Amino acid sequence: MVVETYRDRDKGVLGGLKVKNVVTGKVTDLKVSDRYVVMKLGTTQTSVCGVFAAGDVQEKKYRQAVTAAGTG
């Protein structure tokens, strides 16, 4: 679970996340790099262990319909 986000002061963009393990309660630092997260098509799996894709990021086929329905 994300408990905090922080900026990279030099670049002025997202620098990382503080992520809490909901089982152990341990908080770890997940730094953001300039790399992309690659998704495995048809699944929620990504190239980053423990990071999953969901919603509009993962499902391109129905993205427009879901967005339209959500806006009324």
mmCIF file with all atom_site columns, N, CA and C in Angstrom:
data_model
loop_
_atom_site.group_PDB
_atom_site.id
_atom_site.type_symbol
_atom_site.label_atom_id
_atom_site.label_alt_id
_atom_site.label_comp_id
_atom_site.label_asym_id
_atom_site.label_entity_id
_atom_site.label_seq_id
_atom_site.pdbx_PDB_ins_code
_atom_site.Cartn_x
_atom_site.Cartn_y
_atom_site.Cartn_z
_atom_site.occupancy
_atom_site.B_iso_or_equiv
_atom_site.pdbx_formal_charge
_atom_site.auth_seq_id
_atom_site.auth_comp_id
_atom_site.auth_asym_id
_atom_site.auth_atom_id
_atom_site.pdbx_PDB_model_num
ATOM 1   N N  . MET A 1 1  ? 0.847   -1.150  0.000   1.00 0.00 ? 1  MET A N  1
ATOM 2   C CA . MET A 1 1  ? 0.000   0.000   0.000   1.00 0.00 ? 1  MET A CA 1
ATOM 3   C C  . MET A 1 1  ? 0.906   1.230   0.000   1.00 0.00 ? 1  MET A C  1
ATOM 4   N N  . VAL A 1 2  ? 0.621   2.209   -0.850  1.00 0.00 ? 2  VAL A N  1
ATOM 5   C CA . VAL A 1 2  ? 1.407   3.441   -0.888  1.00 0.00 ? 2  VAL A CA 1
ATOM 6   C C  . VAL A 1 2  ? 1.010   4.312   0.295   1.00 0.00 ? 2  VAL A C  1
ATOM 7   N N  . VAL A 1 3  ? 2.015   4.723   1.082   1.00 0.00 ? 3  VAL A N  1
ATOM 8   C CA . VAL A 1 3  ? 1.741   5.566   2.240   1.00 0.00 ? 3  VAL A CA 1
ATOM 9   C C  . VAL A 1 3  ? 2.254   6.992   2.042   1.00 0.00 ? 3  VAL A C  1
ATOM 10  N N  . GLU A 1 4  ? 3.128   7.177   1.045   1.00 0.00 ? 4  GLU A N  1
ATOM 11  C CA . GLU A 1 4  ? 3.673   8.517   0.800   1.00 0.00 ? 4  GLU A CA 1
ATOM 12  C C  . GLU A 1 4  ? 4.299   8.561   -0.588  1.00 0.00 ? 4  GLU A C  1
ATOM 13  N N  . THR A 1 5  ? 4.210   9.721   -1.233  1.00 0.00 ? 5  THR A N  1
ATOM 14  C CA . THR A 1 5  ? 4.939   9.968   -2.471  1.00 0.00 ? 5  THR A CA 1
ATOM 15  C C  . THR A 1 5  ? 5.865   11.142  -2.239  1.00 0.00 ? 5  THR A C  1
ATOM 16  N N  . TYR A 1 6  ? 6.964   11.188  -3.003  1.00 0.00 ? 6  TYR A N  1
ATOM 17  C CA . TYR A 1 6  ? 7.865   12.332  -2.863  1.00 0.00 ? 6  TYR A CA 1
ATOM 18  C C  . TYR A 1 6  ? 8.473   12.700  -4.207  1.00 0.00 ? 6  TYR A C  1
ATOM 19  N N  . ARG A 1 7  ? 8.911   13.952  -4.291  1.00 0.00 ? 7  ARG A N  1
ATOM 20  C CA . ARG A 1 7  ? 9.432   14.498  -5.536  1.00 0.00 ? 7  ARG A CA 1
ATOM 21  C C  . ARG A 1 7  ? 10.942  14.389  -5.620  1.00 0.00 ? 7  ARG A C  1
ATOM 22  N N  . ASP A 1 8  ? 11.451  14.321  -6.836  1.00 0.00 ? 8  ASP A N  1
ATOM 23  C CA . ASP A 1 8  ? 12.881  14.464  -7.094  1.00 0.00 ? 8  ASP A CA 1
ATOM 24  C C  . ASP A 1 8  ? 13.106  15.963  -7.239  1.00 0.00 ? 8  ASP A C  1
ATOM 25  N N  . ARG A 1 9  ? 13.733  16.567  -6.260  1.00 0.00 ? 9  ARG A N  1
ATOM 26  C CA . ARG A 1 9  ? 13.864  18.032  -6.237  1.00 0.00 ? 9  ARG A CA 1
ATOM 27  C C  . ARG A 1 9  ? 14.673  18.570  -7.411  1.00 0.00 ? 9  ARG A C  1
ATOM 28  N N  . ASP A 1 10 ? 15.644  17.794  -7.905  1.00 0.00 ? 10 ASP A N  1
ATOM 29  C CA . ASP A 1 10 ? 16.458  18.258  -9.029  1.00 0.00 ? 10 ASP A CA 1
ATOM 30  C C  . ASP A 1 10 ? 15.678  18.279  -10.336 1.00 0.00 ? 10 ASP A C  1
ATOM 31  N N  . LYS A 1 11 ? 14.840  17.274  -10.540 1.00 0.00 ? 11 LYS A N  1
ATOM 32  C CA . LYS A 1 11 ? 14.093  17.156  -11.798 1.00 0.00 ? 11 LYS A CA 1
ATOM 33  C C  . LYS A 1 11 ? 12.681  17.717  -11.708 1.00 0.00 ? 11 LYS A C  1
ATOM 34  N N  . GLY A 1 12 ? 12.154  17.882  -10.494 1.00 0.00 ? 12 GLY A N  1
ATOM 35  C CA . GLY A 1 12 ? 10.803  18.398  -10.327 1.00 0.00 ? 12 GLY A CA 1
ATOM 36  C C  . GLY A 1 12 ? 9.718   17.405  -10.700 1.00 0.00 ? 12 GLY A C  1
ATOM 37  N N  . VAL A 1 13 ? 10.040  16.119  -10.645 1.00 0.00 ? 13 VAL A N  1
ATOM 38  C CA . VAL A 1 13 ? 9.066   15.067  -10.978 1.00 0.00 ? 13 VAL A CA 1
ATOM 39  C C  . VAL A 1 13 ? 8.975   14.086  -9.815  1.00 0.00 ? 13 VAL A C  1
ATOM 40  N N  . LEU A 1 14 ? 8.102   13.090  -9.956  1.00 0.00 ? 14 LEU A N  1
ATOM 41  C CA . LEU A 1 14 ? 7.973   12.067  -8.930  1.00 0.00 ? 14 LEU A CA 1
ATOM 42  C C  . LEU A 1 14 ? 9.312   11.382  -8.710  1.00 0.00 ? 14 LEU A C  1
ATOM 43  N N  . GLY A 1 15 ? 9.739   11.325  -7.466  1.00 0.00 ? 15 GLY A N  1
ATOM 44  C CA . GLY A 1 15 ? 11.016  10.694  -7.139  1.00 0.00 ? 15 GLY A CA 1
ATOM 45  C C  . GLY A 1 15 ? 10.869  9.291   -6.610  1.00 0.00 ? 15 GLY A C  1
ATOM 46  N N  . GLY A 1 16 ? 9.745   9.018   -5.936  1.00 0.00 ? 16 GLY A N  1
ATOM 47  C CA . GLY A 1 16 ? 9.553   7.677   -5.410  1.00 0.00 ? 16 GLY A CA 1
ATOM 48  C C  . GLY A 1 16 ? 8.336   7.559   -4.529  1.00 0.00 ? 16 GLY A C  1
ATOM 49  N N  . LEU A 1 17 ? 8.187   6.387   -3.958  1.00 0.00 ? 17 LEU A N  1
ATOM 50  C CA . LEU A 1 17 ? 7.040   6.069   -3.113  1.00 0.00 ? 17 LEU A CA 1
ATOM 51  C C  . LEU A 1 17 ? 7.523   5.390   -1.843  1.00 0.00 ? 17 LEU A C  1
ATOM 52  N N  . LYS A 1 18 ? 6.826   5.600   -0.771  1.00 0.00 ? 18 LYS A N  1
ATOM 53  C CA . LYS A 1 18 ? 6.995   4.818   0.450   1.00 0.00 ? 18 LYS A CA 1
ATOM 54  C C  . LYS A 1 18 ? 5.871   3.792   0.412   1.00 0.00 ? 18 LYS A C  1
ATOM 55  N N  . VAL A 1 19 ? 6.237   2.511   0.403   1.00 0.00 ? 19 VAL A N  1
ATOM 56  C CA . VAL A 1 19 ? 5.279   1.430   0.239   1.00 0.00 ? 19 VAL A CA 1
ATOM 57  C C  . VAL A 1 19 ? 5.257   0.578   1.502   1.00 0.00 ? 19 VAL A C  1
ATOM 58  N N  . LYS A 1 20 ? 4.049   0.321   2.018   1.00 0.00 ? 20 LYS A N  1
ATOM 59  C CA . LYS A 1 20 ? 3.895   -0.465  3.240   1.00 0.00 ? 20 LYS A CA 1
ATOM 60  C C  . LYS A 1 20 ? 3.431   -1.879  2.904   1.00 0.00 ? 20 LYS A C  1
ATOM 61  N N  . ASN A 1 21 ? 4.145   -2.872  3.434   1.00 0.00 ? 21 ASN A N  1
ATOM 62  C CA . ASN A 1 21 ? 3.742   -4.259  3.311   1.00 0.00 ? 21 ASN A CA 1
ATOM 63  C C  . ASN A 1 21 ? 2.595   -4.469  4.290   1.00 0.00 ? 21 ASN A C  1
ATOM 64  N N  . VAL A 1 22 ? 1.409   -4.815  3.791   1.00 0.00 ? 22 VAL A N  1
ATOM 65  C CA . VAL A 1 22 ? 0.235   -4.913  4.655   1.00 0.00 ? 22 VAL A CA 1
ATOM 66  C C  . VAL A 1 22 ? 0.264   -6.143  5.554   1.00 0.00 ? 22 VAL A C  1
ATOM 67  N N  . VAL A 1 23 ? 1.134   -7.084  5.282   1.00 0.00 ? 23 VAL A N  1
ATOM 68  C CA . VAL A 1 23 ? 1.258   -8.269  6.127   1.00 0.00 ? 23 VAL A CA 1
ATOM 69  C C  . VAL A 1 23 ? 2.218   -8.018  7.284   1.00 0.00 ? 23 VAL A C  1
ATOM 70  N N  . THR A 1 24 ? 3.408   -7.465  6.948   1.00 0.00 ? 24 THR A N  1
ATOM 71  C CA . THR A 1 24 ? 4.439   -7.272  7.974   1.00 0.00 ? 24 THR A CA 1
ATOM 72  C C  . THR A 1 24 ? 4.419   -5.885  8.593   1.00 0.00 ? 24 THR A C  1
ATOM 73  N N  . GLY A 1 25 ? 3.842   -4.911  7.881   1.00 0.00 ? 25 GLY A N  1
ATOM 74  C CA . GLY A 1 25 ? 3.840   -3.539  8.361   1.00 0.00 ? 25 GLY A CA 1
ATOM 75  C C  . GLY A 1 25 ? 5.109   -2.777  8.016   1.00 0.00 ? 25 GLY A C  1
ATOM 76  N N  . LYS A 1 26 ? 6.077   -3.446  7.387   1.00 0.00 ? 26 LYS A N  1
ATOM 77  C CA . LYS A 1 26 ? 7.344   -2.813  7.034   1.00 0.00 ? 26 LYS A CA 1
ATOM 78  C C  . LYS A 1 26 ? 7.146   -1.813  5.888   1.00 0.00 ? 26 LYS A C  1
ATOM 79  N N  . VAL A 1 27 ? 7.742   -0.613  6.032   1.00 0.00 ? 27 VAL A N  1
ATOM 80  C CA . VAL A 1 27 ? 7.680   0.418   4.992   1.00 0.00 ? 27 VAL A CA 1
ATOM 81  C C  . VAL A 1 27 ? 9.017   0.445   4.266   1.00 0.00 ? 27 VAL A C  1
ATOM 82  N N  . THR A 1 28 ? 8.967   0.363   2.947   1.00 0.00 ? 28 THR A N  1
ATOM 83  C CA . THR A 1 28 ? 10.183  0.419   2.138   1.00 0.00 ? 28 THR A CA 1
ATOM 84  C C  . THR A 1 28 ? 10.091  1.560   1.142   1.00 0.00 ? 28 THR A C  1
ATOM 85  N N  . ASP A 1 29 ? 11.250  1.953   0.635   1.00 0.00 ? 29 ASP A N  1
ATOM 86  C CA . ASP A 1 29 ? 11.355  3.051   -0.320  1.00 0.00 ? 29 ASP A CA 1
ATOM 87  C C  . ASP A 1 29 ? 11.449  2.474   -1.727  1.00 0.00 ? 29 ASP A C  1
ATOM 88  N N  . LEU A 1 30 ? 10.545  2.884   -2.616  1.00 0.00 ? 30 LEU A N  1
ATOM 89  C CA . LEU A 1 30 ? 10.555  2.456   -4.006  1.00 0.00 ? 30 LEU A CA 1
ATOM 90  C C  . LEU A 1 30 ? 10.876  3.684   -4.848  1.00 0.00 ? 30 LEU A C  1
ATOM 91  N N  . LYS A 1 31 ? 12.128  3.808   -5.249  1.00 0.00 ? 31 LYS A N  1
ATOM 92  C CA . LYS A 1 31 ? 12.533  4.971   -6.046  1.00 0.00 ? 31 LYS A CA 1
ATOM 93  C C  . LYS A 1 31 ? 12.076  4.806   -7.487  1.00 0.00 ? 31 LYS A C  1
ATOM 94  N N  . VAL A 1 32 ? 11.713  5.913   -8.101  1.00 0.00 ? 32 VAL A N  1
ATOM 95  C CA . VAL A 1 32 ? 11.258  5.924   -9.483  1.00 0.00 ? 32 VAL A CA 1
ATOM 96  C C  . VAL A 1 32 ? 12.448  6.275   -10.361 1.00 0.00 ? 32 VAL A C  1
ATOM 97  N N  . SER A 1 33 ? 12.596  5.527   -11.451 1.00 0.00 ? 33 SER A N  1
ATOM 98  C CA . SER A 1 33 ? 13.687  5.801   -12.383 1.00 0.00 ? 33 SER A CA 1
ATOM 99  C C  . SER A 1 33 ? 13.102  6.328   -13.688 1.00 0.00 ? 33 SER A C  1
ATOM 100 N N  . ASP A 1 34 ? 13.970  6.577   -14.631 1.00 0.00 ? 34 ASP A N  1
ATOM 101 C CA . ASP A 1 34 ? 13.536  7.060   -15.942 1.00 0.00 ? 34 ASP A CA 1
ATOM 102 C C  . ASP A 1 34 ? 13.122  5.915   -16.864 1.00 0.00 ? 34 ASP A C  1
ATOM 103 N N  . ARG A 1 35 ? 13.053  4.708   -16.335 1.00 0.00 ? 35 ARG A N  1
ATOM 104 C CA . ARG A 1 35 ? 12.697  3.544   -17.141 1.00 0.00 ? 35 ARG A CA 1
ATOM 105 C C  . ARG A 1 35 ? 11.191  3.372   -17.206 1.00 0.00 ? 35 ARG A C  1
ATOM 106 N N  . TYR A 1 36 ? 10.771  2.582   -18.189 1.00 0.00 ? 36 TYR A N  1
ATOM 107 C CA . TYR A 1 36 ? 9.359   2.258   -18.347 1.00 0.00 ? 36 TYR A CA 1
ATOM 108 C C  . TYR A 1 36 ? 9.044   0.941   -17.637 1.00 0.00 ? 36 TYR A C  1
ATOM 109 N N  . VAL A 1 37 ? 7.795   0.780   -17.243 1.00 0.00 ? 37 VAL A N  1
ATOM 110 C CA . VAL A 1 37 ? 7.308   -0.494  -16.745 1.00 0.00 ? 37 VAL A CA 1
ATOM 111 C C  . VAL A 1 37 ? 6.636   -1.175  -17.927 1.00 0.00 ? 37 VAL A C  1
ATOM 112 N N  . VAL A 1 38 ? 7.071   -2.395  -18.234 1.00 0.00 ? 38 VAL A N  1
ATOM 113 C CA . VAL A 1 38 ? 6.544   -3.126  -19.368 1.00 0.00 ? 38 VAL A CA 1
ATOM 114 C C  . VAL A 1 38 ? 5.496   -4.116  -18.864 1.00 0.00 ? 38 VAL A C  1
ATOM 115 N N  . MET A 1 39 ? 4.351   -4.145  -19.537 1.00 0.00 ? 39 MET A N  1
ATOM 116 C CA . MET A 1 39 ? 3.267   -5.038  -19.136 1.00 0.00 ? 39 MET A CA 1
ATOM 117 C C  . MET A 1 39 ? 3.248   -6.273  -20.025 1.00 0.00 ? 39 MET A C  1
ATOM 118 N N  . LYS A 1 40 ? 2.857   -7.413  -19.439 1.00 0.00 ? 40 LYS A N  1
ATOM 119 C CA . LYS A 1 40 ? 2.637   -8.634  -20.206 1.00 0.00 ? 40 LYS A CA 1
ATOM 120 C C  . LYS A 1 40 ? 1.187   -8.598  -20.678 1.00 0.00 ? 40 LYS A C  1
ATOM 121 N N  . LEU A 1 41 ? 0.987   -8.553  -21.990 1.00 0.00 ? 41 LEU A N  1
ATOM 122 C CA . LEU A 1 41 ? -0.347  -8.395  -22.564 1.00 0.00 ? 41 LEU A CA 1
ATOM 123 C C  . LEU A 1 41 ? -1.317  -9.465  -22.083 1.00 0.00 ? 41 LEU A C  1
ATOM 124 N N  . GLY A 1 42 ? -2.527  -9.029  -21.783 1.00 0.00 ? 42 GLY A N  1
ATOM 125 C CA . GLY A 1 42 ? -3.582  -9.930  -21.357 1.00 0.00 ? 42 GLY A CA 1
ATOM 126 C C  . GLY A 1 42 ? -3.529  -10.305 -19.886 1.00 0.00 ? 42 GLY A C  1
ATOM 127 N N  . THR A 1 43 ? -2.568  -9.728  -19.141 1.00 0.00 ? 43 THR A N  1
ATOM 128 C CA . THR A 1 43 ? -2.441  -10.026 -17.715 1.00 0.00 ? 43 THR A CA 1
ATOM 129 C C  . THR A 1 43 ? -2.229  -8.723  -16.955 1.00 0.00 ? 43 THR A C  1
ATOM 130 N N  . THR A 1 44 ? -2.110  -8.821  -15.652 1.00 0.00 ? 44 THR A N  1
ATOM 131 C CA . THR A 1 44 ? -1.774  -7.653  -14.836 1.00 0.00 ? 44 THR A CA 1
ATOM 132 C C  . THR A 1 44 ? -0.296  -7.632  -14.487 1.00 0.00 ? 44 THR A C  1
ATOM 133 N N  . GLN A 1 45 ? 0.482   -8.595  -14.994 1.00 0.00 ? 45 GLN A N  1
ATOM 134 C CA . GLN A 1 45 ? 1.912   -8.678  -14.696 1.00 0.00 ? 45 GLN A CA 1
ATOM 135 C C  . GLN A 1 45 ? 2.687   -7.563  -15.377 1.00 0.00 ? 45 GLN A C  1
ATOM 136 N N  . THR A 1 46 ? 3.742   -7.072  -14.683 1.00 0.00 ? 46 THR A N  1
ATOM 137 C CA . THR A 1 46 ? 4.636   -6.074  -15.260 1.00 0.00 ? 46 THR A CA 1
ATOM 138 C C  . THR A 1 46 ? 6.077   -6.555  -15.138 1.00 0.00 ? 46 THR A C  1
ATOM 139 N N  . SER A 1 47 ? 6.990   -5.772  -15.671 1.00 0.00 ? 47 SER A N  1
ATOM 140 C CA . SER A 1 47 ? 8.407   -6.103  -15.615 1.00 0.00 ? 47 SER A CA 1
ATOM 141 C C  . SER A 1 47 ? 9.016   -5.827  -14.250 1.00 0.00 ? 47 SER A C  1
ATOM 142 N N  . VAL A 1 48 ? 8.254   -5.255  -13.331 1.00 0.00 ? 48 VAL A N  1
ATOM 143 C CA . VAL A 1 48 ? 8.738   -4.953  -11.985 1.00 0.00 ? 48 VAL A CA 1
ATOM 144 C C  . VAL A 1 48 ? 8.066   -5.906  -11.004 1.00 0.00 ? 48 VAL A C  1
ATOM 145 N N  . CYS A 1 49 ? 8.868   -6.690  -10.303 1.00 0.00 ? 49 CYS A N  1
ATOM 146 C CA . CYS A 1 49 ? 8.342   -7.657  -9.347  1.00 0.00 ? 49 CYS A CA 1
ATOM 147 C C  . CYS A 1 49 ? 7.506   -6.950  -8.278  1.00 0.00 ? 49 CYS A C  1
ATOM 148 N N  . GLY A 1 50 ? 6.275   -7.419  -8.077  1.00 0.00 ? 50 GLY A N  1
ATOM 149 C CA . GLY A 1 50 ? 5.405   -6.840  -7.060  1.00 0.00 ? 50 GLY A CA 1
ATOM 150 C C  . GLY A 1 50 ? 4.586   -5.653  -7.526  1.00 0.00 ? 50 GLY A C  1
ATOM 151 N N  . VAL A 1 51 ? 4.773   -5.200  -8.771  1.00 0.00 ? 51 VAL A N  1
ATOM 152 C CA . VAL A 1 51 ? 3.996   -4.083  -9.323  1.00 0.00 ? 51 VAL A CA 1
ATOM 153 C C  . VAL A 1 51 ? 3.069   -4.653  -10.392 1.00 0.00 ? 51 VAL A C  1
ATOM 154 N N  . PHE A 1 52 ? 1.787   -4.337  -10.258 1.00 0.00 ? 52 PHE A N  1
ATOM 155 C CA . PHE A 1 52 ? 0.785   -4.868  -11.178 1.00 0.00 ? 52 PHE A CA 1
ATOM 156 C C  . PHE A 1 52 ? 0.064   -3.731  -11.893 1.00 0.00 ? 52 PHE A C  1
ATOM 157 N N  . ALA A 1 53 ? -0.374  -3.995  -13.118 1.00 0.00 ? 53 ALA A N  1
ATOM 158 C CA . ALA A 1 53 ? -1.102  -3.009  -13.916 1.00 0.00 ? 53 ALA A CA 1
ATOM 159 C C  . ALA A 1 53 ? -2.596  -3.252  -13.757 1.00 0.00 ? 53 ALA A C  1
ATOM 160 N N  . ALA A 1 54 ? -3.361  -2.165  -13.719 1.00 0.00 ? 54 ALA A N  1
ATOM 161 C CA . ALA A 1 54 ? -4.811  -2.294  -13.582 1.00 0.00 ? 54 ALA A CA 1
ATOM 162 C C  . ALA A 1 54 ? -5.502  -1.123  -14.257 1.00 0.00 ? 54 ALA A C  1
ATOM 163 N N  . GLY A 1 55 ? -6.770  -1.301  -14.536 1.00 0.00 ? 55 GLY A N  1
ATOM 164 C CA . GLY A 1 55 ? -7.580  -0.206  -15.077 1.00 0.00 ? 55 GLY A CA 1
ATOM 165 C C  . GLY A 1 55 ? -7.184  0.196   -16.481 1.00 0.00 ? 55 GLY A C  1
ATOM 166 N N  . ASP A 1 56 ? -7.245  1.501   -16.748 1.00 0.00 ? 56 ASP A N  1
ATOM 167 C CA . ASP A 1 56 ? -6.976  2.031   -18.080 1.00 0.00 ? 56 ASP A CA 1
ATOM 168 C C  . ASP A 1 56 ? -5.566  1.718   -18.571 1.00 0.00 ? 56 ASP A C  1
ATOM 169 N N  . VAL A 1 57 ? -4.623  1.595   -17.667 1.00 0.00 ? 57 VAL A N  1
ATOM 170 C CA . VAL A 1 57 ? -3.243  1.303   -18.054 1.00 0.00 ? 57 VAL A CA 1
ATOM 171 C C  . VAL A 1 57 ? -3.156  -0.091  -18.676 1.00 0.00 ? 57 VAL A C  1
ATOM 172 N N  . GLN A 1 58 ? -3.902  -1.016  -18.135 1.00 0.00 ? 58 GLN A N  1
ATOM 173 C CA . GLN A 1 58 ? -3.823  -2.406  -18.562 1.00 0.00 ? 58 GLN A CA 1
ATOM 174 C C  . GLN A 1 58 ? -4.794  -2.749  -19.681 1.00 0.00 ? 58 GLN A C  1
ATOM 175 N N  . GLU A 1 59 ? -5.964  -2.190  -19.689 1.00 0.00 ? 59 GLU A N  1
ATOM 176 C CA . GLU A 1 59 ? -7.011  -2.577  -20.631 1.00 0.00 ? 59 GLU A CA 1
ATOM 177 C C  . GLU A 1 59 ? -7.244  -1.471  -21.660 1.00 0.00 ? 59 GLU A C  1
ATOM 178 N N  . LYS A 1 60 ? -6.703  -1.645  -22.866 1.00 0.00 ? 60 LYS A N  1
ATOM 179 C CA . LYS A 1 60 ? -6.841  -0.607  -23.897 1.00 0.00 ? 60 LYS A CA 1
ATOM 180 C C  . LYS A 1 60 ? -8.135  -0.745  -24.698 1.00 0.00 ? 60 LYS A C  1
ATOM 181 N N  . LYS A 1 61 ? -8.631  -1.964  -24.832 1.00 0.00 ? 61 LYS A N  1
ATOM 182 C CA . LYS A 1 61 ? -9.798  -2.209  -25.681 1.00 0.00 ? 61 LYS A CA 1
ATOM 183 C C  . LYS A 1 61 ? -11.031 -1.441  -25.210 1.00 0.00 ? 61 LYS A C  1
ATOM 184 N N  . TYR A 1 62 ? -11.261 -1.432  -23.888 1.00 0.00 ? 62 TYR A N  1
ATOM 185 C CA . TYR A 1 62 ? -12.474 -0.813  -23.362 1.00 0.00 ? 62 TYR A CA 1
ATOM 186 C C  . TYR A 1 62 ? -12.215 0.528   -22.679 1.00 0.00 ? 62 TYR A C  1
ATOM 187 N N  . ARG A 1 63 ? -11.021 1.068   -22.838 1.00 0.00 ? 63 ARG A N  1
ATOM 188 C CA . ARG A 1 63 ? -10.649 2.308   -22.157 1.00 0.00 ? 63 ARG A CA 1
ATOM 189 C C  . ARG A 1 63 ? -11.634 3.443   -22.430 1.00 0.00 ? 63 ARG A C  1
ATOM 190 N N  . GLN A 1 64 ? -11.971 3.673   -23.686 1.00 0.00 ? 64 GLN A N  1
ATOM 191 C CA . GLN A 1 64 ? -12.862 4.786   -24.030 1.00 0.00 ? 64 GLN A CA 1
ATOM 192 C C  . GLN A 1 64 ? -14.251 4.575   -23.448 1.00 0.00 ? 64 GLN A C  1
ATOM 193 N N  . ALA A 1 65 ? -14.767 3.366   -23.483 1.00 0.00 ? 65 ALA A N  1
ATOM 194 C CA . ALA A 1 65 ? -16.097 3.098   -22.949 1.00 0.00 ? 65 ALA A CA 1
ATOM 195 C C  . ALA A 1 65 ? -16.150 3.300   -21.438 1.00 0.00 ? 65 ALA A C  1
ATOM 196 N N  . VAL A 1 66 ? -15.116 2.844   -20.758 1.00 0.00 ? 66 VAL A N  1
ATOM 197 C CA . VAL A 1 66 ? -15.074 2.989   -19.308 1.00 0.00 ? 66 VAL A CA 1
ATOM 198 C C  . VAL A 1 66 ? -14.953 4.457   -18.926 1.00 0.00 ? 66 VAL A C  1
ATOM 199 N N  . THR A 1 67 ? -14.135 5.200   -19.644 1.00 0.00 ? 67 THR A N  1
ATOM 200 C CA . THR A 1 67 ? -13.986 6.628   -19.366 1.00 0.00 ? 67 THR A CA 1
ATOM 201 C C  . THR A 1 67 ? -15.298 7.354   -19.609 1.00 0.00 ? 67 THR A C  1
ATOM 202 N N  . ALA A 1 68 ? -15.993 7.035   -20.697 1.00 0.00 ? 68 ALA A N  1
ATOM 203 C CA . ALA A 1 68 ? -17.266 7.677   -21.012 1.00 0.00 ? 68 ALA A CA 1
ATOM 204 C C  . ALA A 1 68 ? -18.308 7.354   -19.949 1.00 0.00 ? 68 ALA A C  1
ATOM 205 N N  . ALA A 1 69 ? -18.366 6.097   -19.515 1.00 0.00 ? 69 ALA A N  1
ATOM 206 C CA . ALA A 1 69 ? -19.332 5.704   -18.498 1.00 0.00 ? 69 ALA A CA 1
ATOM 207 C C  . ALA A 1 69 ? -19.052 6.391   -17.159 1.00 0.00 ? 69 ALA A C  1
ATOM 208 N N  . GLY A 1 70 ? -17.793 6.554   -16.860 1.00 0.00 ? 70 GLY A N  1
ATOM 209 C CA . GLY A 1 70 ? -17.417 7.177   -15.591 1.00 0.00 ? 70 GLY A CA 1
ATOM 210 C C  . GLY A 1 70 ? -17.726 8.660   -15.535 1.00 0.00 ? 70 GLY A C  1
ATOM 211 N N  . THR A 1 71 ? -17.781 9.306   -16.692 1.00 0.00 ? 71 THR A N  1
ATOM 212 C CA . THR A 1 71 ? -18.068 10.738  -16.720 1.00 0.00 ? 71 THR A CA 1
ATOM 213 C C  . THR A 1 71 ? -19.545 11.028  -16.903 1.00 0.00 ? 71 THR A C  1
ATOM 214 N N  . GLY A 1 72 ? -20.350 9.997   -17.032 1.00 0.00 ? 72 GLY A N  1
ATOM 215 C CA . GLY A 1 72 ? -21.780 10.191  -17.099 1.00 0.00 ? 72 GLY A CA 1
ATOM 216 C C  . GLY A 1 72 ? -22.290 10.158  -18.484 1.00 0.00 ? 72 GLY A C  1
#
